[in-house]
CSV table of C-alpha atoms in Angstrom, one decimal:
chain,number,residue,atom,x,y,z
A,2,UNK,CA,50.9,100.1,21.8
A,3,UNK,CA,48.7,99.7,24.9
A,4,UNK,CA,49.1,101.7,28.0
A,5,UNK,CA,50.3,100.2,31.2
A,6,UNK,CA,47.3,99.6,33.5
A,7,UNK,CA,48.1,101.3,36.8
A,8,UNK,CA,45.8,100.8,39.7
A,9,UNK,CA,43.8,103.9,40.7
A,10,UNK,CA,44.2,105.7,44.0
A,11,UNK,CA,40.7,104.6,44.8
A,12,UNK,CA,41.9,101.0,44.7
A,13,UNK,CA,44.6,101.9,47.3
A,14,UNK,CA,42.1,103.4,49.6
A,15,UNK,CA,40.1,100.2,49.7
A,16,UNK,CA,43.1,98.0,50.3
A,17,UNK,CA,42.9,96.0,53.5
A,18,UNK,CA,45.1,97.4,56.3
A,19,UNK,CA,46.4,94.0,56.8
A,20,UNK,CA,48.1,94.1,53.4
A,21,UNK,CA,50.2,97.1,54.4
A,22,UNK,CA,51.1,95.7,57.8
A,23,UNK,CA,54.8,94.7,58.1
A,24,UNK,CA,55.3,91.1,59.1
A,25,UNK,CA,56.5,90.8,62.7
A,26,UNK,CA,60.2,90.6,63.2
A,27,UNK,CA,61.4,87.1,64.0
A,28,UNK,CA,62.6,86.6,67.5
A,29,UNK,CA,66.2,85.6,67.7
A,30,UNK,CA,66.5,82.0,68.3
A,31,UNK,CA,67.9,81.1,71.7
A,32,UNK,CA,69.0,77.7,72.7
A,33,UNK,CA,67.9,76.3,76.0
A,34,UNK,CA,70.4,76.7,78.8
A,35,UNK,CA,72.6,73.7,79.4
A,36,UNK,CA,71.7,72.3,82.8
A,37,UNK,CA,75.2,70.9,83.1
A,38,UNK,CA,76.9,74.4,82.9
A,39,UNK,CA,76.3,76.5,86.0
A,40,UNK,CA,75.4,80.1,85.4
A,41,UNK,CA,77.8,82.8,86.9
A,42,UNK,CA,76.6,84.2,90.2
A,43,UNK,CA,75.8,88.0,90.3
A,44,UNK,CA,78.5,88.5,92.9
A,45,UNK,CA,81.1,86.9,90.7
A,46,UNK,CA,80.1,89.1,87.7
A,47,UNK,CA,80.2,92.3,89.8
A,48,UNK,CA,83.6,91.5,91.3
A,49,UNK,CA,85.0,90.7,87.9
A,50,UNK,CA,83.8,94.1,86.5
A,51,UNK,CA,85.2,95.9,89.4
A,52,UNK,CA,88.5,94.1,89.2
A,53,UNK,CA,88.7,95.0,85.5
A,54,UNK,CA,88.1,98.7,86.1
A,55,UNK,CA,90.7,98.9,88.9
A,56,UNK,CA,93.3,96.5,87.5
A,57,UNK,CA,95.0,99.2,85.4
A,58,UNK,CA,98.5,99.9,86.8
A,59,UNK,CA,99.2,103.4,88.2
A,60,UNK,CA,101.1,105.9,86.0
A,61,UNK,CA,104.8,106.0,86.7
A,62,UNK,CA,105.9,109.1,88.6
A,63,UNK,CA,108.0,110.2,85.6
A,64,UNK,CA,104.8,110.7,83.6
A,65,UNK,CA,104.1,113.8,85.7
A,66,UNK,CA,107.4,115.2,84.6
A,67,UNK,CA,106.0,115.7,81.1
A,68,UNK,CA,103.4,118.2,82.3
A,69,UNK,CA,105.3,119.8,85.2
A,70,UNK,CA,105.6,123.2,83.6
A,71,UNK,CA,102.9,125.4,82.0
A,72,UNK,CA,103.5,127.1,78.7
A,73,UNK,CA,104.9,130.7,79.1
A,74,UNK,CA,103.6,133.0,76.4
A,75,UNK,CA,106.2,135.7,77.3
A,76,UNK,CA,109.8,135.7,78.7
A,77,UNK,CA,109.4,139.1,80.2
A,78,UNK,CA,108.2,139.5,83.8
A,79,UNK,CA,104.5,140.1,83.6
A,80,UNK,CA,103.0,139.9,87.2
A,81,UNK,CA,99.5,140.4,85.8
A,82,UNK,CA,99.8,136.9,84.3
A,83,UNK,CA,100.7,135.4,87.7
A,84,UNK,CA,98.3,136.9,90.2
A,85,UNK,CA,100.7,139.8,90.9
A,86,UNK,CA,103.7,137.6,91.7
A,87,UNK,CA,107.1,138.9,90.5
A,88,UNK,CA,110.0,137.0,89.1
A,89,UNK,CA,113.1,137.5,91.4
A,90,UNK,CA,115.5,135.7,89.0
A,91,UNK,CA,115.3,137.7,85.7
A,92,UNK,CA,115.0,135.8,82.5
A,93,UNK,CA,118.4,135.8,80.7
A,94,UNK,CA,119.0,133.8,77.5
A,95,UNK,CA,121.3,130.8,78.3
A,96,UNK,CA,120.3,130.8,81.9
A,97,UNK,CA,118.2,127.9,83.2
A,98,UNK,CA,116.2,128.4,86.4
A,99,UNK,CA,116.5,125.2,88.5
A,100,UNK,CA,115.2,123.7,91.6
A,101,UNK,CA,115.6,120.4,93.6
A,102,UNK,CA,112.6,119.1,95.6
A,103,UNK,CA,110.6,116.2,96.7
A,104,UNK,CA,107.2,115.9,95.0
A,105,UNK,CA,104.0,114.8,96.7
A,106,UNK,CA,100.8,113.9,94.9
A,107,UNK,CA,98.2,113.7,97.7
A,108,UNK,CA,95.7,110.8,97.6
A,109,UNK,CA,92.1,111.9,96.7
A,110,UNK,CA,91.0,111.7,100.3
A,111,UNK,CA,94.0,113.7,101.5
A,112,UNK,CA,93.5,116.3,98.7
A,113,UNK,CA,89.9,116.7,99.7
A,114,UNK,CA,90.8,117.2,103.4
A,115,UNK,CA,93.4,119.8,102.5
A,116,UNK,CA,91.0,121.5,100.0
A,117,UNK,CA,88.3,121.6,102.7
A,118,UNK,CA,90.7,123.2,105.1
A,119,UNK,CA,91.7,125.9,102.7
A,120,UNK,CA,88.0,126.6,101.8
A,121,UNK,CA,87.2,127.1,105.5
A,122,UNK,CA,90.2,129.4,105.9
A,123,UNK,CA,89.3,131.4,102.9
A,124,UNK,CA,85.9,132.1,104.5
A,125,UNK,CA,87.2,132.6,108.0
A,126,UNK,CA,90.2,134.8,107.1
A,127,UNK,CA,88.8,136.9,104.3
A,128,UNK,CA,88.2,140.1,106.3
A,129,UNK,CA,91.4,139.7,108.4
A,130,UNK,CA,93.6,139.2,105.3
A,131,UNK,CA,92.1,142.3,103.7
A,132,UNK,CA,92.8,144.3,106.8
A,133,UNK,CA,96.3,143.0,107.0
A,134,UNK,CA,97.0,143.8,103.4
A,135,UNK,CA,95.6,147.4,103.5
A,136,UNK,CA,98.1,149.9,102.1
A,137,UNK,CA,100.1,147.5,100.0
A,138,UNK,CA,101.5,148.9,96.8
A,139,UNK,CA,99.7,148.5,93.6
A,140,UNK,CA,99.9,145.0,92.1
A,141,UNK,CA,99.9,143.4,95.6
A,142,UNK,CA,96.2,144.2,96.3
A,143,UNK,CA,95.3,140.5,96.0
A,144,UNK,CA,95.1,139.6,99.7
A,145,UNK,CA,93.0,136.5,99.4
A,146,UNK,CA,94.2,133.1,100.3
A,147,UNK,CA,95.2,131.3,97.1
A,148,UNK,CA,95.5,127.6,97.0
A,149,UNK,CA,98.5,125.6,95.6
A,150,UNK,CA,96.3,122.4,95.4
A,151,UNK,CA,94.5,123.0,92.1
A,152,UNK,CA,95.2,124.6,88.8
A,153,UNK,CA,93.0,127.3,87.2
A,154,UNK,CA,91.1,124.5,85.5
A,155,UNK,CA,90.5,122.7,88.8
A,156,UNK,CA,93.0,119.9,88.2
A,157,UNK,CA,94.9,118.6,91.3
A,158,UNK,CA,98.5,119.8,91.4
A,159,UNK,CA,101.5,118.2,93.1
A,160,UNK,CA,103.0,119.7,96.2
A,161,UNK,CA,106.7,120.1,97.0
A,162,UNK,CA,109.3,119.9,99.8
A,163,UNK,CA,112.2,122.0,98.7
A,164,UNK,CA,115.8,120.7,98.9
A,165,UNK,CA,117.3,123.8,97.3
A,166,UNK,CA,116.7,127.4,96.7
A,167,UNK,CA,115.7,128.2,93.1
A,168,UNK,CA,119.1,128.7,91.4
A,169,UNK,CA,120.4,129.3,87.9
A,170,UNK,CA,122.5,127.0,85.6
A,171,UNK,CA,124.2,127.9,82.4
A,172,UNK,CA,123.5,125.7,79.3
A,173,UNK,CA,127.0,124.1,79.5
A,174,UNK,CA,126.4,123.1,83.2
A,175,UNK,CA,123.1,121.3,82.9
A,176,UNK,CA,124.1,117.8,82.0
A,177,UNK,CA,127.1,117.6,84.3
A,178,UNK,CA,125.0,119.0,87.2
A,179,UNK,CA,122.3,116.3,86.7
A,180,UNK,CA,124.9,113.5,86.6
A,181,UNK,CA,126.7,114.7,89.6
A,182,UNK,CA,123.6,115.1,91.7
A,183,UNK,CA,122.3,111.6,90.7
A,184,UNK,CA,125.6,110.0,91.7
A,185,UNK,CA,125.8,111.9,95.0
A,186,UNK,CA,122.3,111.0,96.0
A,187,UNK,CA,122.8,107.4,95.0
A,188,UNK,CA,125.9,107.2,97.2
A,189,UNK,CA,124.0,108.2,100.3
A,190,UNK,CA,122.3,104.9,100.9
A,191,UNK,CA,119.1,106.7,101.9
A,192,UNK,CA,116.2,104.2,101.3
A,193,UNK,CA,112.6,105.3,100.6
A,194,UNK,CA,110.9,106.6,103.7
A,195,UNK,CA,107.7,108.2,104.9
A,196,UNK,CA,106.9,111.6,106.3
A,197,UNK,CA,104.0,112.7,108.5
A,198,UNK,CA,102.3,115.9,109.5
A,199,UNK,CA,103.1,116.6,113.3
A,200,UNK,CA,100.5,117.8,115.6
A,201,UNK,CA,100.1,121.6,115.2
A,202,UNK,CA,102.0,121.3,112.0
A,203,UNK,CA,100.1,124.1,110.2
A,204,UNK,CA,101.9,127.4,110.2
A,205,UNK,CA,102.3,130.8,108.5
A,206,UNK,CA,105.7,131.7,107.1
A,207,UNK,CA,106.7,135.0,105.6
A,208,UNK,CA,108.9,135.6,102.6
A,209,UNK,CA,110.8,138.9,102.9
A,210,UNK,CA,112.0,139.2,99.3
A,211,UNK,CA,108.7,138.4,97.6
A,212,UNK,CA,106.5,140.0,100.2
A,213,UNK,CA,104.3,136.9,100.3
A,214,UNK,CA,103.1,134.8,103.1
A,215,UNK,CA,102.8,131.0,102.8
A,216,UNK,CA,100.5,128.7,104.7
A,217,UNK,CA,102.5,125.5,105.1
A,218,UNK,CA,102.4,122.0,106.7
A,219,UNK,CA,105.6,121.1,108.6
A,220,UNK,CA,106.7,117.6,107.9
A,221,UNK,CA,108.8,115.1,109.9
A,222,UNK,CA,109.9,111.5,109.6
A,223,UNK,CA,107.1,109.1,110.3
A,224,UNK,CA,109.6,106.6,111.8
A,225,UNK,CA,112.8,107.5,113.5
A,226,UNK,CA,115.5,104.9,113.8
A,227,UNK,CA,116.0,103.5,117.3
A,228,UNK,CA,119.0,105.1,119.0
A,229,UNK,CA,118.8,108.3,116.9
A,230,UNK,CA,119.2,111.6,118.6
A,231,UNK,CA,115.9,112.9,119.8
A,232,UNK,CA,116.3,116.3,118.1
A,233,UNK,CA,116.7,114.7,114.6
A,234,UNK,CA,113.1,114.8,113.5
A,235,UNK,CA,114.0,114.7,109.8
A,236,UNK,CA,117.3,112.7,109.5
A,237,UNK,CA,116.7,111.5,105.9
A,238,UNK,CA,115.6,114.9,104.6
A,239,UNK,CA,118.6,116.5,106.3
A,240,UNK,CA,121.0,114.0,104.7
A,241,UNK,CA,119.5,114.7,101.3
A,242,UNK,CA,119.6,118.5,101.8
A,243,UNK,CA,123.3,118.3,102.8
A,244,UNK,CA,124.1,116.5,99.5
A,245,UNK,CA,122.0,118.8,97.4
A,246,UNK,CA,123.6,121.9,99.0
A,247,UNK,CA,127.0,120.4,98.3
A,248,UNK,CA,126.3,119.9,94.6
A,249,UNK,CA,124.6,123.3,94.3
A,250,UNK,CA,127.4,125.2,96.1
A,251,UNK,CA,130.0,123.6,93.7
A,252,UNK,CA,128.3,125.5,90.9
A,253,UNK,CA,128.7,128.8,92.8
A,254,UNK,CA,125.0,128.9,93.9
A,255,UNK,CA,123.7,129.6,97.4
A,256,UNK,CA,122.8,126.8,99.7
A,257,UNK,CA,119.3,126.3,101.2
A,258,UNK,CA,119.0,127.0,105.0
A,259,UNK,CA,122.8,127.7,105.1
A,260,UNK,CA,122.4,130.5,107.7
A,261,UNK,CA,119.6,128.8,109.6
A,262,UNK,CA,120.6,128.2,113.3
A,263,UNK,CA,116.9,127.7,114.0
A,264,UNK,CA,113.8,127.5,111.8
A,265,UNK,CA,113.8,128.3,108.1
A,266,UNK,CA,116.4,131.0,107.9
A,267,UNK,CA,116.0,134.7,107.1
A,268,UNK,CA,115.9,136.0,103.6
A,269,UNK,CA,116.7,132.7,101.9
A,270,UNK,CA,113.9,132.7,99.4
A,271,UNK,CA,114.4,133.4,95.7
A,272,UNK,CA,110.9,133.1,94.2
A,273,UNK,CA,109.8,133.0,90.6
A,274,UNK,CA,106.3,133.0,89.2
A,275,UNK,CA,106.1,129.3,89.7
A,276,UNK,CA,104.1,127.9,92.6
A,277,UNK,CA,107.2,127.1,94.5
A,278,UNK,CA,108.2,129.0,97.7
A,279,UNK,CA,111.8,127.9,97.3
A,280,UNK,CA,111.8,126.5,100.8
A,281,UNK,CA,113.6,129.4,102.4
A,282,UNK,CA,110.7,131.4,103.8
A,283,UNK,CA,111.2,132.9,107.2
A,284,UNK,CA,109.0,131.5,109.9
A,285,UNK,CA,106.7,133.9,111.7
A,286,UNK,CA,106.5,131.5,114.6
A,287,UNK,CA,110.0,129.9,114.6
A,288,UNK,CA,110.0,126.8,116.8
A,289,UNK,CA,113.8,126.8,117.0
A,290,UNK,CA,114.2,123.3,115.6
A,291,UNK,CA,117.1,124.1,113.3
A,292,UNK,CA,117.3,122.7,109.8
A,293,UNK,CA,115.4,119.5,110.9
A,294,UNK,CA,112.3,121.6,111.6
A,295,UNK,CA,112.6,123.7,108.5
A,296,UNK,CA,111.1,121.2,106.0
A,297,UNK,CA,107.6,121.9,104.9
A,298,UNK,CA,104.9,121.7,102.2
A,299,UNK,CA,103.3,125.0,101.1
A,300,UNK,CA,99.6,124.6,100.5
A,301,UNK,CA,98.5,128.3,100.0
A,302,UNK,CA,99.7,131.8,99.9
A,303,UNK,CA,98.7,135.5,100.3
A,304,UNK,CA,100.2,138.9,100.0
A,305,UNK,CA,98.9,139.8,103.4
A,306,UNK,CA,101.3,139.7,106.3
A,307,UNK,CA,99.9,137.3,109.0
A,308,UNK,CA,99.0,138.9,112.3
A,309,UNK,CA,98.6,137.2,115.7
A,310,UNK,CA,94.9,137.1,115.1
A,311,UNK,CA,95.3,135.5,111.7
A,312,UNK,CA,97.5,132.8,113.2
A,313,UNK,CA,95.2,132.1,116.1
A,314,UNK,CA,92.1,131.9,113.8
A,315,UNK,CA,94.1,129.6,111.5
A,316,UNK,CA,94.9,127.2,114.3
A,317,UNK,CA,91.3,127.2,115.4
A,318,UNK,CA,90.1,126.3,112.0
A,319,UNK,CA,92.7,123.6,111.6
A,320,UNK,CA,91.7,122.0,115.0
A,321,UNK,CA,88.0,122.1,113.9
A,322,UNK,CA,88.7,120.5,110.6
A,323,UNK,CA,90.8,117.8,112.2
A,324,UNK,CA,88.0,117.0,114.7
A,325,UNK,CA,85.4,116.7,111.9
A,326,UNK,CA,87.7,114.5,109.7
A,327,UNK,CA,89.0,112.5,112.7
A,328,UNK,CA,92.6,113.6,112.4
A,329,UNK,CA,92.8,113.1,108.6
A,330,UNK,CA,95.8,115.4,108.1
A,331,UNK,CA,97.8,114.1,111.1
A,332,UNK,CA,97.3,110.6,109.7
A,333,UNK,CA,98.7,111.5,106.3
A,334,UNK,CA,101.8,109.8,105.0
A,335,UNK,CA,104.1,111.2,102.4
A,336,UNK,CA,106.2,108.6,100.6
A,337,UNK,CA,109.6,109.8,99.6
A,338,UNK,CA,111.1,107.4,97.0
A,339,UNK,CA,113.1,109.9,95.0
A,340,UNK,CA,114.2,113.5,94.4
A,341,UNK,CA,113.3,115.6,91.4
A,342,UNK,CA,115.5,118.2,89.7
A,343,UNK,CA,114.0,120.7,87.5
A,344,UNK,CA,116.2,122.5,85.0
A,345,UNK,CA,114.3,124.9,82.8
A,346,UNK,CA,111.2,123.1,81.8
A,347,UNK,CA,112.7,119.6,82.0
A,348,UNK,CA,112.1,117.5,85.2
A,349,UNK,CA,114.2,114.5,86.0
A,350,UNK,CA,114.0,111.8,88.7
A,351,UNK,CA,116.7,110.7,91.0
A,352,UNK,CA,115.4,107.5,92.6
A,353,UNK,CA,116.5,106.6,96.1
A,354,UNK,CA,118.3,103.3,96.5
A,355,UNK,CA,116.3,100.5,98.2
A,356,UNK,CA,117.9,97.9,100.5
A,357,UNK,CA,120.1,95.6,98.4
A,358,UNK,CA,121.1,98.3,95.9
A,359,UNK,CA,117.8,98.2,94.0
A,360,UNK,CA,116.6,101.6,92.8
A,361,UNK,CA,113.1,102.5,93.8
A,362,UNK,CA,110.5,103.2,91.2
A,363,UNK,CA,111.9,100.9,88.5
A,364,UNK,CA,113.5,102.4,85.4
A,365,UNK,CA,113.2,106.2,85.3
A,366,UNK,CA,115.3,106.8,82.2
A,367,UNK,CA,112.9,109.3,80.7
A,368,UNK,CA,115.4,112.1,80.9
A,369,UNK,CA,118.6,110.3,81.1
A,370,UNK,CA,118.4,108.7,84.5
């Protein structure tokens, strides 16, 4: 049986390079453009791509309710997990900490303007806040200015206008309370409205119970109905507050601003470890505007007690930021198209009724509404 005749390695070495060269890949066949079909213009292509990227509808406001509460690893009060803040309403099984408020998600430009203001204040006030906080008891040594605008991971957070103090409901009260509140607010006939930040609206307020100071933006109605009393700067919020107080008081819980003859009232805050001031902080510079002048949005906090120098420096920084940003904060508008009620870790929407009986925000039946 004969052996297979393999070619030697020498034969390979003398093989022409052309024999090992791969044939060139064939070019894809393209047909000639049809002169009868006009090609799309670059501007049309660009506008189409931009339209596609921005045509997605915005998320419904109820989507934010799903992630309104962070996970709590412990039920016990551990201030070390919350920057030294203490829970004033102790955790009791069967009790549900609750709160009624208006939620505001600042637009990106507004969020950046507020963030820039807080960054400037953190730099300008650092030494003053440390001096003002000297001698505080252990656990309250964090005198820096802490922002409410972003989470620990840098994600934007919603801001709040309180319509109640934090209060407690029993398990058997939850459903009836939600239903009663929804019916009461719907019966008011308050249509969606806008709020604005008045000139000089930045102020420091002090919470006596929690020993915290809050940097807040006062809010007022952007448009006041013709013929309305001049002193009613927040007629819609005042109407909503009265209804919320009525429903809360029926459960034996304290009202918000109930003892306020001017400003935000004394000692009305019941604060938890959440980033909510409860709305009842005592004003350091009470303007005497009654309940109408009490509504505000908290944007930062500190354990230090504000001094006259801190307030003066804060006003100067605010004026400088407004000049640089051409009145960005005073031009802000806060749309109020509903009220939120938080019971435990469940947040529900109570939409305001638009003209003609239509409920704003469409169907918000995520949690029974």
